[in-house]
C-alpha cells in the first residue's frame, strides 16, 4: 500500500499542485472498507481521513455496528480537500469533488481495493457509490441499504452522513440501513 500511496502522492502533486494529500488508514487486511467522498478542512489540517465532525459521525456508526476503527480500513475516493475560496472573505470552504478530481483518483481507489481485498465495501454518498460500483448513473435512492455483488466483494451503499443532517426522513433511513448492515455483519461473525 505504501508504494501505491507514494505514487499517488507524487502524481497528485503534479496534477493538483499545492494541495495536501490525505491517504486512507487502518487495517491492511480488513474484512470491511469504508469509502467516503473526500477529506474536509479538519482532515486536511490533521492529514487523516474522517476526523473532526466526520470522525464523530464515524464513531457513532462504528458503535452501532460494534466495530473498532482499527479493525477496518477507512479511505476516500478523492484524496485531497475539494475547496473553494470566498472572493469576499477569502475564507476556504468545502465543495463537492469535481470531474478532474474524481477521474484522477478513481483508478487509484480500484488499486487500493485490489490490495485490501475486503469482503465488504461500505460507501458513503453518491460519489463513493458511483466510483465503487463503476456506474456514473447509479442512484442512491434505489441502491442504499442493500448488498450489491461486485466482482470480488460486496458493496453496501449508505447515504453520506453530511447529507442527512437537515433531513429527518433521510436520517431515519440512514439509521435503518446501518441496522440492516449490522445484522448482515453479525451473521457473518464480525
Ligand atoms: N471526511 C472524510 O474523510 N470523508 C468524507 O467523506 C467526509 C468527511
CSV table of C-alpha atoms and ligand atoms in Angstrom, one decimal:
chain,number,residue,atom,x,y,z
A,1,UNK,CA,0.0,0.0,0.0
A,2,UNK,CA,2.8,2.4,0.9
A,3,UNK,CA,4.1,2.1,-2.7
A,4,UNK,CA,0.7,2.9,-4.1
A,5,UNK,CA,0.4,5.9,-1.9
A,6,UNK,CA,3.8,7.2,-2.7
A,7,UNK,CA,2.9,7.0,-6.4
A,8,UNK,CA,-0.5,8.6,-5.8
A,9,UNK,CA,1.0,11.4,-3.7
A,10,UNK,CA,3.6,12.2,-6.4
A,11,UNK,CA,1.2,12.1,-9.3
A,12,UNK,CA,-1.4,14.1,-7.3
A,13,UNK,CA,1.3,16.7,-6.6
A,14,UNK,CA,1.8,17.1,-10.3
A,15,UNK,CA,-1.9,17.2,-11.2
A,16,UNK,CA,-3.0,19.4,-8.3
A,17,UNK,CA,0.0,21.4,-7.2
A,18,UNK,CA,0.0,22.8,-3.7
A,19,UNK,CA,-2.8,20.6,-2.4
A,20,UNK,CA,-2.3,18.3,0.6
A,21,UNK,CA,-2.6,14.6,0.0
A,22,UNK,CA,-4.6,12.7,2.6
A,23,UNK,CA,-4.5,8.9,2.2
A,24,UNK,CA,-6.6,6.2,3.8
A,25,UNK,CA,-5.7,4.4,7.0
A,26,UNK,CA,-6.4,1.3,9.1
A,27,UNK,CA,-6.2,-2.4,9.0
A,28,UNK,CA,-4.4,-3.6,5.8
A,29,UNK,CA,-6.2,-6.9,5.9
A,30,UNK,CA,-9.7,-5.6,6.6
A,31,UNK,CA,-13.0,-7.5,6.2
A,32,UNK,CA,-14.6,-4.1,5.7
A,33,UNK,CA,-13.5,-1.0,3.9
A,34,UNK,CA,-15.3,2.3,4.4
A,35,UNK,CA,-15.2,4.6,1.4
A,36,UNK,CA,-16.1,8.3,1.8
A,37,UNK,CA,-16.1,11.2,-0.6
A,38,UNK,CA,-13.2,13.4,0.1
A,39,UNK,CA,-11.4,15.0,3.1
A,40,UNK,CA,-12.7,18.2,4.6
A,41,UNK,CA,-10.9,21.0,6.5
A,42,UNK,CA,-10.2,19.2,9.7
A,43,UNK,CA,-8.9,16.1,7.7
A,44,UNK,CA,-6.6,18.5,5.7
A,45,UNK,CA,-5.3,20.0,8.9
A,46,UNK,CA,-4.6,16.7,10.6
A,47,UNK,CA,-3.7,14.8,7.4
A,48,UNK,CA,-6.1,11.9,8.3
A,49,UNK,CA,-9.4,10.8,6.9
A,50,UNK,CA,-12.6,11.1,9.0
A,51,UNK,CA,-11.5,13.2,11.9
A,52,UNK,CA,-13.3,16.2,13.5
A,53,UNK,CA,-17.1,16.2,12.8
A,54,UNK,CA,-16.9,13.4,10.3
A,55,UNK,CA,-14.9,11.4,12.8
A,56,UNK,CA,-17.6,11.8,15.4
A,57,UNK,CA,-20.2,10.6,12.9
A,58,UNK,CA,-17.9,7.7,12.1
A,59,UNK,CA,-17.6,6.8,15.7
A,60,UNK,CA,-21.4,6.6,16.1
A,61,UNK,CA,-21.6,4.5,13.0
A,62,UNK,CA,-19.0,2.1,14.3
A,63,UNK,CA,-20.5,1.9,17.7
A,64,UNK,CA,-23.9,0.8,16.2
A,65,UNK,CA,-22.1,-1.9,14.3
A,66,UNK,CA,-19.9,-2.9,17.2
A,67,UNK,CA,-16.7,-2.4,15.2
A,68,UNK,CA,-13.4,-0.8,16.2
A,69,UNK,CA,-11.9,1.9,14.0
A,70,UNK,CA,-8.7,-0.1,13.9
A,71,UNK,CA,-10.4,-3.2,12.6
A,72,UNK,CA,-11.5,-1.6,9.3
A,73,UNK,CA,-9.8,0.4,6.6
A,74,UNK,CA,-11.0,4.0,6.0
A,75,UNK,CA,-10.5,5.9,2.8
A,76,UNK,CA,-12.0,8.4,0.4
A,77,UNK,CA,-12.5,8.5,-3.3
A,78,UNK,CA,-10.7,11.8,-3.7
A,79,UNK,CA,-7.6,12.2,-1.5
A,80,UNK,CA,-7.3,15.9,-1.2
A,81,UNK,CA,-9.7,18.5,0.0
A,82,UNK,CA,-12.1,20.0,-2.6
A,83,UNK,CA,-12.0,23.6,-1.6
A,84,UNK,CA,-13.4,26.9,-2.7
A,85,UNK,CA,-12.3,30.3,-1.6
A,86,UNK,CA,-14.9,33.0,-1.0
A,87,UNK,CA,-13.9,36.1,-3.0
A,88,UNK,CA,-15.5,38.3,-0.4
A,89,UNK,CA,-14.0,36.9,2.8
A,90,UNK,CA,-11.1,34.9,1.4
A,91,UNK,CA,-12.2,32.0,3.6
A,92,UNK,CA,-11.9,28.4,2.4
A,93,UNK,CA,-14.9,26.1,2.4
A,94,UNK,CA,-15.7,22.6,1.2
A,95,UNK,CA,-17.2,21.9,-2.2
A,96,UNK,CA,-18.2,18.7,-4.0
A,97,UNK,CA,-15.3,17.0,-5.8
A,98,UNK,CA,-15.1,18.0,-9.5
A,99,UNK,CA,-14.8,15.7,-12.5
A,100,UNK,CA,-11.0,16.1,-12.8
A,101,UNK,CA,-10.5,15.1,-9.1
A,102,UNK,CA,-12.9,12.1,-9.4
A,103,UNK,CA,-11.3,10.9,-12.6
A,104,UNK,CA,-7.8,11.3,-11.3
A,105,UNK,CA,-8.4,9.4,-8.1
A,106,UNK,CA,-10.9,6.7,-9.1
A,107,UNK,CA,-8.4,4.3,-10.7
A,108,UNK,CA,-6.2,4.5,-7.6
A,109,UNK,CA,-9.2,3.6,-5.5
A,110,UNK,CA,-9.6,0.4,-7.5
A,111,UNK,CA,-5.9,-0.4,-6.9
A,112,UNK,CA,-6.4,0.2,-3.2
A,113,UNK,CA,-9.4,-2.2,-3.1
A,114,UNK,CA,-7.3,-4.8,-5.0
A,115,UNK,CA,-4.6,-4.6,-2.4
A,116,UNK,CA,-7.1,-4.7,0.5
A,117,UNK,CA,-9.4,-7.4,-0.8
A,118,UNK,CA,-12.2,-6.7,1.6
A,119,UNK,CA,-15.4,-8.7,1.9
A,120,UNK,CA,-17.4,-5.6,2.2
A,121,UNK,CA,-17.0,-2.1,0.8
A,122,UNK,CA,-19.4,0.3,2.5
A,123,UNK,CA,-19.7,3.6,0.6
A,124,UNK,CA,-20.9,6.9,2.0
A,125,UNK,CA,-22.7,9.1,-0.5
A,126,UNK,CA,-23.1,9.3,-4.3
A,127,UNK,CA,-19.5,9.9,-5.3
A,128,UNK,CA,-18.3,6.8,-3.5
A,129,UNK,CA,-21.3,4.7,-4.7
A,130,UNK,CA,-20.7,5.6,-8.3
A,131,UNK,CA,-16.9,5.1,-8.1
A,132,UNK,CA,-17.0,1.7,-6.4
A,133,UNK,CA,-20.0,0.5,-8.5
A,134,UNK,CA,-18.2,1.7,-11.7
A,135,UNK,CA,-21.6,3.2,-12.6
A,136,UNK,CA,-21.7,7.0,-13.1
A,137,UNK,CA,-25.5,6.9,-13.2
A,138,UNK,CA,-26.1,4.8,-10.0
A,139,UNK,CA,-28.9,6.3,-8.0
A,140,UNK,CA,-28.6,6.3,-4.2
A,141,UNK,CA,-32.4,6.3,-3.7
A,142,UNK,CA,-32.6,2.9,-5.4
A,143,UNK,CA,-29.5,1.2,-4.0
A,144,UNK,CA,-28.9,2.3,-0.4
A,145,UNK,CA,-29.1,-0.2,2.4
A,146,UNK,CA,-28.6,-3.4,0.5
A,147,UNK,CA,-25.9,-5.8,-0.6
A,148,UNK,CA,-24.8,-5.5,-4.2
A,149,UNK,CA,-22.5,-8.0,-5.7
A,150,UNK,CA,-19.3,-6.5,-7.2
A,151,UNK,CA,-16.6,-8.7,-8.6
A,152,UNK,CA,-14.6,-9.8,-5.5
A,153,UNK,CA,-16.5,-8.1,-2.8
A,154,UNK,CA,-20.0,-6.9,-1.7
A,155,UNK,CA,-20.9,-3.3,-2.0
A,156,UNK,CA,-23.2,-1.8,0.7
A,157,UNK,CA,-24.2,1.8,-0.1
A,158,UNK,CA,-25.2,4.3,2.6
A,159,UNK,CA,-26.2,7.9,2.3
A,160,UNK,CA,-23.4,10.3,3.3
A,161,UNK,CA,-23.8,11.4,6.9
A,162,UNK,CA,-23.3,15.1,5.9
A,163,UNK,CA,-26.4,14.8,3.6
A,164,UNK,CA,-28.7,13.7,6.3
A,165,UNK,CA,-28.1,16.4,8.8
A,166,UNK,CA,-31.0,18.6,7.8
A,167,UNK,CA,-33.3,15.8,6.6
A,168,UNK,CA,-35.2,13.9,9.3
A,169,UNK,CA,-36.6,11.2,6.9
A,170,UNK,CA,-33.1,10.6,5.4
A,171,UNK,CA,-31.6,10.3,8.8
A,172,UNK,CA,-34.2,7.6,9.8
A,173,UNK,CA,-33.3,5.8,6.5
A,174,UNK,CA,-29.6,6.0,7.2
A,175,UNK,CA,-30.0,4.5,10.7
A,176,UNK,CA,-32.3,1.8,9.3
A,177,UNK,CA,-29.7,1.0,6.7
A,178,UNK,CA,-26.9,0.7,9.3
A,179,UNK,CA,-29.2,-1.7,11.3
A,180,UNK,CA,-29.5,-3.9,8.2
A,181,UNK,CA,-25.7,-3.8,7.8
A,182,UNK,CA,-25.3,-4.7,11.4
A,183,UNK,CA,-27.5,-7.8,11.0
A,184,UNK,CA,-25.5,-8.9,7.9
A,185,UNK,CA,-22.2,-8.4,9.7
A,186,UNK,CA,-23.3,-10.2,12.8
A,187,UNK,CA,-24.5,-13.2,10.8
A,188,UNK,CA,-21.0,-13.3,9.3
A,189,UNK,CA,-19.3,-13.1,12.7
A,190,UNK,CA,-17.9,-9.6,12.6
B,1,LIG,N1,-14.3,13.3,5.9
B,1,LIG,C1,-13.7,12.4,5.1
B,1,LIG,O1,-12.6,12.0,5.3
B,1,LIG,N2,-14.5,11.9,4.1
B,1,LIG,C2,-15.8,12.3,3.9
B,1,LIG,O2,-16.4,11.8,3.0
B,1,LIG,C3,-16.3,13.3,4.8
B,1,LIG,C4,-15.5,13.8,5.8
